[in-house]
Tab-separated table of C-alpha atoms in Angstrom:
chain	number	residue	atom	x	y	z
A	1	MET	CA	144.027	99.147	101.661
A	2	ASP	CA	145.770	102.377	102.692
A	3	THR	CA	143.611	105.361	103.150
A	4	VAL	CA	144.461	108.295	100.952
A	5	ARG	CA	144.045	111.949	102.315
A	6	ALA	CA	142.353	114.365	100.065
A	7	PRO	CA	144.732	117.271	99.103
A	8	ASP	CA	144.343	120.708	100.491
A	9	SER	CA	142.487	122.943	97.814
A	10	GLU	CA	145.011	125.765	98.247
A	11	THR	CA	148.315	124.185	99.306
A	12	GLY	CA	147.925	120.788	97.643
A	13	GLU	CA	149.343	119.346	100.873
A	14	PRO	CA	147.468	116.513	102.590
A	15	SER	CA	144.656	117.968	104.961
A	16	ASP	CA	144.403	116.091	108.232
A	17	ALA	CA	140.754	117.362	108.815
A	18	PRO	CA	138.134	119.474	107.159
A	19	ALA	CA	137.458	123.028	108.095
A	20	PRO	CA	135.132	122.590	111.303
A	21	ALA	CA	132.967	125.410	110.287
A	22	SER	CA	132.347	123.714	106.738
A	23	LEU	CA	131.726	120.456	108.248
A	24	GLY	CA	129.406	121.691	111.069
A	25	GLY	CA	127.449	123.646	108.339
A	26	LYS	CA	127.183	120.367	106.325
A	27	VAL	CA	126.129	118.143	109.264
A	28	ARG	CA	123.533	120.762	110.441
A	29	SER	CA	122.162	121.025	106.930
A	30	ALA	CA	122.161	117.359	106.236
A	31	ALA	CA	120.608	116.686	109.963
A	32	ARG	CA	117.668	119.002	109.322
A	33	TRP	CA	116.880	117.582	105.872
A	34	SER	CA	117.272	114.084	107.424
A	35	LEU	CA	114.947	114.839	110.144
A	36	ILE	CA	112.278	116.349	107.895
A	37	ASN	CA	112.590	113.371	105.579
A	38	THR	CA	112.178	110.865	108.324
A	39	VAL	CA	109.349	112.601	110.129
A	40	VAL	CA	107.423	112.916	106.799
A	41	MET	CA	107.852	109.275	105.741
A	42	ARG	CA	107.321	108.004	109.377
A	43	LEU	CA	104.009	109.905	109.456
A	44	GLY	CA	103.069	108.494	106.223
A	45	ASN	CA	103.961	104.889	107.212
A	46	PHE	CA	101.954	105.383	110.581
A	47	ALA	CA	98.741	106.610	108.656
A	48	THR	CA	99.171	103.525	106.185
A	49	GLY	CA	99.585	101.132	109.093
A	50	ILE	CA	96.273	102.419	110.659
A	51	VAL	CA	94.486	102.044	107.421
A	52	LEU	CA	95.858	98.663	106.904
A	53	ALA	CA	95.164	97.438	110.444
A	54	ARG	CA	91.633	99.011	110.684
A	55	PHE	CA	90.222	97.835	107.408
A	56	ALA	CA	92.437	95.275	105.520
A	57	LEU	CA	94.606	93.089	107.543
A	58	GLY	CA	94.272	91.339	110.764
A	59	PRO	CA	96.735	89.846	113.470
A	60	ALA	CA	97.571	86.746	111.542
A	61	GLU	CA	98.478	88.660	108.249
A	62	TRP	CA	100.690	91.137	110.572
A	63	GLY	CA	102.425	88.091	112.141
A	64	VAL	CA	103.350	86.854	108.525
A	65	TYR	CA	104.498	90.182	107.491
A	66	GLY	CA	106.572	90.384	110.830
A	67	ILE	CA	108.316	87.288	110.079
A	68	ALA	CA	109.193	88.257	106.441
A	69	GLN	CA	110.356	91.822	107.717
A	70	THR	CA	112.537	90.252	110.228
A	71	VAL	CA	114.329	88.099	107.829
A	72	LEU	CA	114.710	90.741	105.317
A	73	LEU	CA	116.416	93.187	107.999
A	74	VAL	CA	118.714	90.503	109.158
A	75	LEU	CA	119.800	89.778	105.635
A	76	LEU	CA	120.061	93.495	104.862
A	77	SER	CA	122.399	93.829	107.890
A	78	ALA	CA	125.143	92.005	106.003
A	79	ASN	CA	124.096	91.559	102.403
A	80	GLU	CA	126.883	93.908	101.116
A	81	LEU	CA	129.713	92.185	103.531
A	82	GLY	CA	129.894	95.813	105.219
A	83	VAL	CA	132.076	97.137	102.167
A	84	GLY	CA	129.350	99.917	101.429
A	85	LEU	CA	130.459	101.898	104.417
A	86	ALA	CA	133.753	102.339	102.775
A	87	ILE	CA	132.291	104.717	100.432
A	88	VAL	CA	131.135	106.853	103.505
A	89	ARG	CA	134.207	106.225	105.791
A	90	TRP	CA	137.528	105.948	103.643
A	91	GLU	CA	139.295	109.065	102.811
A	92	GLY	CA	140.488	110.148	99.444
A	93	ASP	CA	138.542	109.640	95.844
A	94	ALA	CA	135.938	107.186	96.622
A	95	ARG	CA	135.383	106.724	92.741
A	96	ARG	CA	138.659	104.868	92.558
A	97	PHE	CA	137.306	101.825	94.656
A	98	ALA	CA	133.625	102.079	93.992
A	99	PRO	CA	133.700	99.756	91.109
A	100	THR	CA	135.084	97.100	93.352
A	101	VAL	CA	132.424	97.907	96.028
A	102	LEU	CA	129.587	97.460	93.823
A	103	THR	CA	130.836	94.258	92.425
A	104	LEU	CA	131.333	92.706	96.018
A	105	SER	CA	128.060	94.172	97.084
A	106	THR	CA	126.046	92.962	94.243
A	107	LEU	CA	127.662	89.450	94.141
A	108	SER	CA	127.297	88.859	97.879
A	109	SER	CA	123.560	89.906	97.808
A	110	GLY	CA	122.699	87.797	94.800
A	111	LEU	CA	124.244	84.505	96.400
A	112	LEU	CA	122.280	85.436	99.549
A	113	TYR	CA	119.050	85.836	97.959
A	114	VAL	CA	119.521	82.370	95.942
A	115	ALA	CA	120.391	80.680	99.436
A	116	LEU	CA	117.126	82.406	100.954
A	117	PHE	CA	114.918	81.444	98.109
A	118	ALA	CA	116.156	77.598	98.475
A	119	ALA	CA	115.517	77.773	102.238
A	120	ALA	CA	112.191	79.887	102.488
A	121	PRO	CA	109.950	77.046	103.214
A	122	THR	CA	112.239	75.632	106.060
A	123	VAL	CA	112.850	79.198	107.476
A	124	ALA	CA	109.087	79.756	107.518
A	125	GLY	CA	108.226	76.602	109.119
A	126	LEU	CA	111.006	77.019	111.897
A	127	LEU	CA	109.457	80.491	112.786
A	128	GLY	CA	105.974	79.232	113.154
A	129	SER	CA	104.474	80.670	109.956
A	130	PRO	CA	104.577	78.292	107.140
A	131	ASP	CA	102.527	80.727	104.991
A	132	ALA	CA	105.389	83.031	104.957
A	133	ALA	CA	107.503	81.238	102.519
A	134	GLY	CA	106.112	83.025	99.417
A	135	VAL	CA	106.179	86.303	101.001
A	136	LEU	CA	109.874	85.884	102.019
A	137	ARG	CA	110.955	84.888	98.527
A	138	VAL	CA	109.324	88.019	97.247
A	139	MET	CA	109.920	90.532	99.888
A	140	CYS	CA	113.814	89.400	99.889
A	141	LEU	CA	114.384	90.625	96.407
A	142	CYS	CA	115.049	93.765	98.299
A	143	VAL	CA	118.331	92.231	99.293
A	144	VAL	CA	119.583	92.288	95.758
A	145	ILE	CA	118.253	95.586	94.852
A	146	ASP	CA	119.804	97.128	98.141
A	147	GLY	CA	123.254	95.455	97.171
A	148	VAL	CA	123.296	97.185	93.836
A	149	ALA	CA	122.031	100.660	95.447
A	150	GLN	CA	124.760	100.613	98.062
A	151	VAL	CA	127.264	102.678	96.123
A	152	PRO	CA	125.164	105.413	94.767
A	153	GLY	CA	123.444	105.723	98.147
A	154	GLY	CA	126.744	105.731	99.871
A	155	PHE	CA	127.901	108.711	97.831
A	156	LEU	CA	124.809	110.693	98.777
A	157	THR	CA	125.465	109.998	102.562
A	158	ARG	CA	129.183	110.731	102.174
A	159	GLU	CA	128.295	114.179	100.680
A	160	PHE	CA	125.510	114.814	103.287
A	161	ALA	CA	122.992	115.210	100.394
A	162	GLN	CA	120.130	114.622	102.581
A	163	GLY	CA	117.968	117.062	100.613
A	164	LYS	CA	118.311	114.642	97.458
A	165	ARG	CA	117.659	111.812	99.624
A	166	MET	CA	114.434	113.254	100.830
A	167	VAL	CA	113.107	113.447	97.175
A	168	ILE	CA	114.086	109.866	96.524
A	169	ASP	CA	112.424	108.387	99.882
A	170	GLY	CA	109.424	110.426	99.135
A	171	LEU	CA	109.067	108.589	95.498
A	172	ASN	CA	109.886	105.423	97.354
A	173	PHE	CA	107.159	106.026	99.947
A	174	LEU	CA	104.438	107.149	97.301
A	175	ILE	CA	105.111	103.947	95.165
A	176	SER	CA	105.478	101.343	97.773
A	177	THR	CA	102.440	102.552	99.633
A	178	SER	CA	100.174	102.606	96.660
A	179	VAL	CA	101.090	99.144	95.619
A	180	THR	CA	100.807	97.897	99.311
A	181	LEU	CA	97.289	99.474	99.619
A	182	LEU	CA	95.972	98.450	96.251
A	183	LEU	CA	97.017	94.730	96.814
A	184	ALA	CA	95.920	94.591	100.442
A	185	PHE	CA	92.391	95.643	99.515
A	186	GLU	CA	92.376	93.297	96.602
A	187	GLY	CA	92.981	90.561	99.148
A	188	TRP	CA	96.443	89.671	98.749
A	189	GLY	CA	97.239	89.699	102.580
A	190	ALA	CA	100.832	89.748	103.763
A	191	MET	CA	102.007	89.462	100.080
A	192	SER	CA	100.835	93.213	99.586
A	193	PHE	CA	103.696	94.160	101.847
A	194	ALA	CA	106.352	92.276	99.886
A	195	TRP	CA	105.437	93.698	96.420
A	196	GLY	CA	105.039	97.182	97.826
A	197	ALA	CA	108.659	96.927	99.394
A	198	VAL	CA	110.015	95.680	96.026
A	199	ALA	CA	108.569	98.460	94.161
A	200	GLY	CA	109.797	101.005	96.741
A	201	ASN	CA	113.296	99.703	96.490
A	202	VAL	CA	113.308	99.786	92.775
A	203	VAL	CA	112.564	103.442	92.973
A	204	THR	CA	115.172	104.102	95.372
A	205	LEU	CA	117.800	102.423	93.279
A	206	ILE	CA	116.896	104.357	90.132
A	207	GLY	CA	116.862	107.732	92.257
A	208	CYS	CA	120.101	107.150	93.935
A	209	SER	CA	121.607	106.290	90.410
A	210	LEU	CA	120.384	109.561	89.037
A	211	ALA	CA	121.212	111.688	91.930
A	212	ALA	CA	124.841	110.206	91.965
A	213	PRO	CA	125.604	109.775	88.311
A	214	GLY	CA	128.383	107.465	87.153
A	215	THR	CA	128.634	105.613	90.295
A	216	LEU	CA	127.008	102.285	88.939
A	217	ARG	CA	130.190	101.081	87.272
A	218	PHE	CA	131.374	97.445	87.928
A	219	GLY	CA	134.930	96.617	88.352
A	220	TRP	CA	137.470	94.609	90.057
A	221	ASP	CA	140.826	95.193	91.900
A	222	PRO	CA	142.054	92.254	93.870
A	223	GLY	CA	144.114	94.580	96.220
A	224	GLN	CA	140.960	96.666	96.915
A	225	ALA	CA	138.844	93.618	97.383
A	226	ARG	CA	141.118	92.311	100.107
A	227	ALA	CA	141.296	95.559	101.778
A	228	LEU	CA	137.454	96.194	101.511
A	229	LEU	CA	136.716	92.735	102.964
A	230	LYS	CA	139.241	93.232	105.773
A	231	PHE	CA	137.390	96.472	106.682
A	232	GLY	CA	133.798	95.315	105.988
A	233	LEU	CA	133.468	91.727	107.287
A	234	PRO	CA	133.905	92.767	110.930
A	235	LEU	CA	131.339	95.648	110.546
A	236	ALA	CA	128.938	93.189	108.579
A	237	GLY	CA	129.151	90.800	111.469
A	238	ALA	CA	128.565	93.316	114.101
A	239	SER	CA	125.673	94.768	112.033
A	240	MET	CA	124.072	91.249	111.667
A	241	LEU	CA	124.477	90.793	115.447
A	242	ALA	CA	122.798	94.073	115.901
A	243	LEU	CA	119.832	93.300	113.682
A	244	ALA	CA	119.608	89.824	115.206
A	245	VAL	CA	119.338	91.368	118.649
A	246	VAL	CA	116.483	93.573	117.695
A	247	ASN	CA	114.538	90.828	115.833
A	248	VAL	CA	115.299	87.663	117.406
A	249	ASP	CA	112.313	88.280	119.636
A	250	THR	CA	110.058	88.134	116.604
A	251	MET	CA	111.234	84.666	115.669
A	252	VAL	CA	111.068	83.366	119.282
A	253	VAL	CA	107.487	84.878	119.803
A	254	GLY	CA	106.328	83.366	116.466
A	255	ALA	CA	107.675	79.994	117.007
A	256	THR	CA	106.574	79.892	120.587
A	257	LEU	CA	103.122	81.765	120.637
A	258	GLY	CA	101.780	81.573	116.959
A	259	SER	CA	101.286	84.019	114.252
A	260	VAL	CA	98.239	85.813	116.067
A	261	SER	CA	100.085	86.814	119.188
A	262	LEU	CA	103.196	87.408	116.996
A	263	GLY	CA	100.634	90.046	115.078
A	264	PHE	CA	99.932	91.886	118.470
A	265	TYR	CA	103.618	91.773	119.182
A	266	VAL	CA	104.711	93.198	115.828
A	267	LEU	CA	102.245	95.922	116.232
A	268	ALA	CA	103.545	96.957	119.728
A	269	PHE	CA	106.942	96.787	118.660
A	270	ASN	CA	106.222	98.892	115.528
A	271	VAL	CA	104.753	101.462	117.709
A	272	SER	CA	107.600	101.459	120.106
A	273	GLY	CA	109.887	101.883	117.168
A	274	TRP	CA	108.299	105.208	116.185
A	275	PRO	CA	110.760	107.395	118.194
A	276	VAL	CA	113.554	105.149	116.977
A	277	ARG	CA	112.797	105.515	113.433
A	278	ILE	CA	111.899	109.288	113.421
A	279	ILE	CA	114.688	110.405	115.602
A	280	SER	CA	117.286	107.814	115.619
A	281	GLU	CA	117.145	107.135	112.021
A	282	ALA	CA	117.201	110.876	111.031
A	283	ALA	CA	120.549	111.225	113.332
A	284	ARG	CA	122.145	108.059	111.914
A	285	ARG	CA	122.090	109.358	108.289
A	286	VAL	CA	124.794	111.924	109.433
A	287	SER	CA	126.225	110.585	112.555
A	288	PHE	CA	128.453	108.104	111.054
A	289	ALA	CA	129.910	110.466	108.526
A	290	GLY	CA	130.196	113.191	111.277
A	291	PHE	CA	131.823	110.979	113.859
A	292	SER	CA	134.152	109.671	111.177
A	293	ARG	CA	135.325	113.354	110.417
A	294	LEU	CA	135.938	113.797	114.326
A	295	ALA	CA	137.507	110.550	114.808
A	296	GLU	CA	141.299	112.080	114.828
A	297	SER	CA	140.545	114.201	117.628
A	298	PRO	CA	139.293	112.529	120.853
A	299	GLN	CA	138.328	115.840	122.528
A	300	ALA	CA	136.210	116.891	119.725
A	301	LEU	CA	134.606	113.463	119.341
A	302	ALA	CA	133.895	113.426	122.929
A	303	GLN	CA	132.010	116.668	122.700
A	304	GLY	CA	130.327	115.849	119.419
A	305	PHE	CA	129.004	112.601	120.667
A	306	SER	CA	127.955	114.014	124.090
A	307	ARG	CA	126.024	116.847	122.305
A	308	ALA	CA	124.589	114.511	119.654
A	309	LEU	CA	123.478	112.023	122.338
A	310	GLY	CA	121.770	114.959	124.369
A	311	VAL	CA	119.842	116.164	121.372
A	312	VAL	CA	118.587	112.707	120.429
A	313	ILE	CA	117.664	111.676	123.918
A	314	THR	CA	115.791	115.096	124.633
A	315	GLY	CA	113.777	114.551	121.578
A	316	THR	CA	113.038	110.914	122.272
A	317	VAL	CA	112.044	110.804	126.094
A	318	PRO	CA	108.648	112.577	125.685
A	319	LEU	CA	107.638	110.426	122.969
A	320	CYS	CA	108.601	107.258	124.772
A	321	VAL	CA	106.859	108.355	128.102
A	322	LEU	CA	103.718	109.328	126.313
A	323	LEU	CA	103.323	106.031	124.491
A	324	ALA	CA	104.282	104.050	127.607
A	325	GLY	CA	101.945	105.870	130.047
A	326	LEU	CA	99.123	105.987	127.633
A	327	ALA	CA	99.824	102.833	125.899
A	328	GLU	CA	96.098	100.999	126.067
A	329	PRO	CA	93.915	104.104	125.274
A	330	ALA	CA	96.368	105.069	122.552
A	331	ILE	CA	96.248	101.624	121.025
A	332	ARG	CA	92.539	101.475	121.131
A	333	LEU	CA	92.223	105.140	119.811
A	334	ILE	CA	94.496	104.668	116.697
A	335	TYR	CA	94.076	101.041	115.867
A	336	GLY	CA	90.730	99.884	117.200
A	337	SER	CA	89.778	97.770	120.113
A	338	GLN	CA	90.710	94.417	118.382
A	339	TRP	CA	94.317	95.250	118.592
A	340	ALA	CA	94.120	96.185	122.646
A	341	PRO	CA	96.143	93.014	123.646
A	342	ALA	CA	99.083	94.825	121.950
A	343	ALA	CA	99.053	97.659	124.476
A	344	ALA	CA	100.381	95.266	127.572
A	345	ALA	CA	103.722	94.809	125.934
A	346	LEU	CA	104.062	98.508	124.682
A	347	PRO	CA	105.329	100.191	128.172
A	348	TRP	CA	108.528	97.645	128.332
A	349	LEU	CA	109.046	98.079	124.575
A	350	MET	CA	109.102	101.815	124.936
A	351	ALA	CA	111.894	101.519	127.502
A	352	LEU	CA	113.635	99.432	125.074
A	353	GLY	CA	113.171	101.807	122.264
A	354	LEU	CA	114.935	104.601	124.402
A	355	ILE	CA	117.932	102.193	124.946
A	356	ARG	CA	118.118	101.390	121.380
A	357	ILE	CA	118.329	104.960	120.316
A	358	GLY	CA	121.297	105.457	122.597
A	359	GLY	CA	122.894	102.232	121.647
A	360	GLU	CA	122.489	102.942	117.916
A	361	LEU	CA	124.356	106.311	118.280
A	362	ALA	CA	127.038	104.781	120.400
A	363	TYR	CA	127.414	101.948	117.574
A	364	ASP	CA	128.094	104.426	115.007
A	365	CYS	CA	130.684	106.077	117.235
A	366	LEU	CA	132.494	103.065	117.941
A	367	VAL	CA	132.567	102.082	114.143
A	368	ALA	CA	133.971	105.544	113.423
A	369	ILE	CA	136.880	105.028	115.774
A	370	GLY	CA	137.552	101.523	115.052
A	371	GLN	CA	136.407	99.755	117.961
A	372	ARG	CA	135.102	96.834	116.137
A	373	ARG	CA	136.045	94.022	118.771
A	374	SER	CA	134.090	96.125	121.161
A	375	LEU	CA	130.997	95.948	118.785
A	376	PHE	CA	131.257	92.288	118.473
A	377	LEU	CA	131.374	91.884	122.272
A	378	VAL	CA	128.432	94.136	122.922
A	379	GLN	CA	126.192	92.459	120.272
A	380	GLY	CA	127.468	88.918	121.021
A	381	LEU	CA	126.771	89.052	124.630
A	382	TRP	CA	123.372	90.815	123.950
A	383	LEU	CA	122.298	87.852	121.609
A	384	VAL	CA	123.733	85.150	123.829
A	385	ALA	CA	121.859	86.405	127.027
A	386	LEU	CA	118.691	87.403	125.082
A	387	VAL	CA	117.514	84.299	123.364
A	388	PRO	CA	117.068	82.182	126.325
A	389	LEU	CA	115.438	84.911	128.571
A	390	ILE	CA	112.894	85.995	125.584
A	391	LEU	CA	112.018	81.968	125.274
A	392	VAL	CA	111.539	81.700	129.032
A	393	GLY	CA	109.476	85.109	129.000
A	394	ALA	CA	107.391	84.219	126.370
A	395	ARG	CA	106.325	80.911	127.745
A	396	LEU	CA	105.685	82.399	131.214
A	397	ASN	CA	103.943	85.613	130.289
A	398	GLY	CA	103.371	85.676	126.602
A	399	ILE	CA	104.226	88.848	124.710
A	400	VAL	CA	104.709	90.797	128.038
A	401	GLY	CA	107.315	88.305	129.091
A	402	ALA	CA	109.291	88.708	125.894
A	403	SER	CA	109.221	92.480	126.193
A	404	GLN	CA	110.387	92.397	129.770
A	405	ALA	CA	113.348	89.916	128.900
A	406	HIS	CA	114.319	92.471	126.312
A	407	VAL	CA	114.624	95.421	128.741
A	408	LEU	CA	116.141	93.167	131.433
A	409	VAL	CA	119.127	92.115	129.203
A	410	ALA	CA	119.387	95.560	127.371
A	411	GLY	CA	119.431	97.951	130.618
A	412	GLY	CA	121.354	95.237	133.032
A	413	MET	CA	123.962	94.136	130.804
A	414	VAL	CA	124.350	95.916	127.308
A	415	VAL	CA	124.181	99.370	128.662
A	416	PRO	CA	127.164	98.925	131.158
A	417	VAL	CA	129.278	97.342	128.318
A	418	PHE	CA	128.590	100.033	125.943
A	419	LEU	CA	129.910	102.715	128.378
A	420	TYR	CA	132.830	100.797	128.977
A	421	ALA	CA	133.542	100.722	125.262
A	422	LEU	CA	132.881	104.280	124.924
A	423	GLY	CA	135.277	105.114	127.818
A	424	ARG	CA	138.056	103.144	126.029
A	425	GLY	CA	137.312	105.622	123.039
A	426	GLY	CA	137.761	108.699	125.300
A	427	ILE	CA	134.035	109.326	125.875
A	428	GLY	CA	133.611	109.214	129.750
A	429	VAL	CA	130.542	108.382	131.598
A	430	SER	CA	130.349	112.058	133.034
A	431	SER	CA	129.748	113.623	129.674
A	432	ILE	CA	127.095	110.862	128.801
A	433	ALA	CA	125.511	111.537	132.125
A	434	ARG	CA	125.303	115.116	131.501
A	435	ALA	CA	123.633	114.670	128.075
A	436	CYS	CA	120.907	112.593	129.617
A	437	ALA	CA	120.244	113.988	133.042
A	438	TRP	CA	117.732	116.740	132.312
A	439	PRO	CA	115.746	114.621	129.684
A	440	PHE	CA	115.625	111.738	132.163
A	441	LEU	CA	114.369	114.047	134.989
A	442	GLY	CA	111.869	115.452	132.601
A	443	GLY	CA	110.756	111.988	131.643
A	444	GLY	CA	110.256	111.124	135.539
A	445	VAL	CA	108.122	114.274	135.706
A	446	MET	CA	106.214	113.410	132.700
A	447	ALA	CA	105.289	109.804	134.063
A	448	ALA	CA	104.265	111.266	137.349
A	449	ILE	CA	101.842	113.820	135.635
A	450	ILE	CA	100.510	110.959	133.380
A	451	LEU	CA	99.741	108.494	136.213
A	452	GLY	CA	98.285	111.403	138.551
A	453	LEU	CA	95.880	112.719	135.559
A	454	GLU	CA	94.951	109.804	133.343
A	455	SER	CA	92.234	108.435	135.582
A	456	ARG	CA	90.778	112.016	136.004
A	457	PHE	CA	90.569	113.058	132.520
A	458	GLY	CA	89.405	109.779	131.106
A	459	ASP	CA	90.144	107.955	127.731
A	460	SER	CA	88.350	110.347	125.580
A	461	ARG	CA	90.256	112.065	122.768
A	462	LEU	CA	90.156	115.395	124.548
A	463	GLY	CA	91.129	113.965	127.753
A	464	LEU	CA	94.211	112.209	126.160
A	465	LEU	CA	95.145	115.510	124.497
A	466	ALA	CA	94.883	117.316	127.701
A	467	VAL	CA	97.031	114.903	129.761
A	468	ALA	CA	99.760	114.828	126.784
A	469	ALA	CA	99.732	118.620	126.684
A	470	ILE	CA	100.284	119.054	130.496
A	471	ALA	CA	102.830	116.230	130.661
A	472	LEU	CA	104.653	117.917	127.670
A	473	ALA	CA	104.617	121.237	129.403
A	474	GLY	CA	106.327	119.788	132.429
A	475	TYR	CA	108.809	118.113	130.480
A	476	THR	CA	109.747	121.365	128.580
A	477	LEU	CA	110.222	123.121	131.916
A	478	CYS	CA	112.672	120.464	133.115
A	479	VAL	CA	114.865	120.280	130.131
A	480	LEU	CA	115.171	124.206	129.652
A	481	PRO	CA	118.371	124.426	131.642
A	482	SER	CA	120.131	122.177	128.831
A	483	ARG	CA	119.271	124.412	125.999
A	484	ASP	CA	122.701	125.945	125.691
A	485	PHE	CA	124.245	122.632	125.914
A	486	LEU	CA	122.004	121.276	123.164
A	487	ARG	CA	122.821	124.292	120.899
A	488	GLY	CA	126.406	124.030	121.544
A	489	VAL	CA	126.655	127.339	123.336
A	490	GLY	CA	129.038	127.841	126.193
A	491	ARG	CA	128.885	130.328	129.037
A	492	ALA	CA	131.582	132.481	126.977
A	493	ASP	CA	129.407	132.535	123.963
A	494	ARG	CA	126.097	133.854	125.604
A	495	PRO	CA	125.212	137.303	124.603
A	496	THR	CA	125.197	139.864	127.434
A	497	ARG	CA	123.108	142.967	127.768
A	498	GLN	CA	126.242	145.092	127.238
A	499	ASN	CA	127.120	143.264	124.078
A	500	MET	CA	123.682	143.666	122.731
A	501	ARG	CA	123.766	147.242	123.006
């Protein structure tokens, strides 16, 4: 399907690009709302996880939940065949092709759920958790709900309406958490997560539909359908590969080590994902739309990507270093001593989390500029190399070995391939190095401070707080020279004393 450019509001002629100031204002506003939304939601999820781990659920229940969550995420990566991204990416009036998107998305999601419902016992058995079959069947109802919500949710993303999305996500969290906690303390085990997820997704569907009225209209245009599938299927395949890369470890650990070890691993992986979910998720809600607007200008795209990467990495490095350096005392303090075995895998998983954040931003950029073959190459190589190494690592060194295998493949093979793909898109290694240099220096200083002071201050809450504060102060001093770059201010833009008089 040919893209249609929106006419200029004054001349009526096609406009090649939106006004930079207008776009920049929208992106900044959306990014602020998205960050606030993500931080609030993740803090709430963090508190909920502590309550459940301490008082309601043990490692075995967390292992079952981990299996169900993994299968759900893999299905969600491709349930709408990638056509939902057309609502955000394609130019012109999206309401023209939205009915066809909704029909394709709903139909494919429904068929996928029917297949999963039939195969649930087999899937659960292969993953080492036969008890997960019922949880799978309930939790994966979210696949169908998500398929229907793709179009109204896509319109909110297209318009950078992250303020509305924050309200919707807040209601989702309130309902899903209430249902999960109620059922968990009533003894429902891992099934409490499943019904909580379903309730929350229903709220999101209703909220998005109300915030983007008139978008839930089914329709069918064969020409549009062919163009949408041509656009979406490669993206869906790449997305499924990306989710498989992140979640194949759960499958291997569950099948190899059992549900109890899997429970420890899932907890450690969830902790390592805090920076990913807080920083990266907030950025990705605006990054794809923003990169898509800059795709026609290689120079603007390179500058935009470099600055976005710098902001994301600068915000992520201190969280990753703190959680890696203080892994065991942090796990004991937050979740209790019964979860201490999870701490051994956490430092390695924090390194993986940092790589994931940069990789996800690069993924959005490559999608925006049409580098789909590069995405398949990256994700395919990642998955092919990862499965055997995780299997060997898990057998040799348990959950630590699985974590080490993840880092080995991601850092040694995937990062260079991503750099090559970005270079072909006009984003050079030098601009990426500039974005990461000061944060990485600060991270090294933080690690040295933690290693030097942890034994002296002890594992008390006050001691951990003191070590963290000193390490963060050292990091701040290291990244101060990059503040103008992160703000997008060049030397010529700096106010001088004479100009300020």
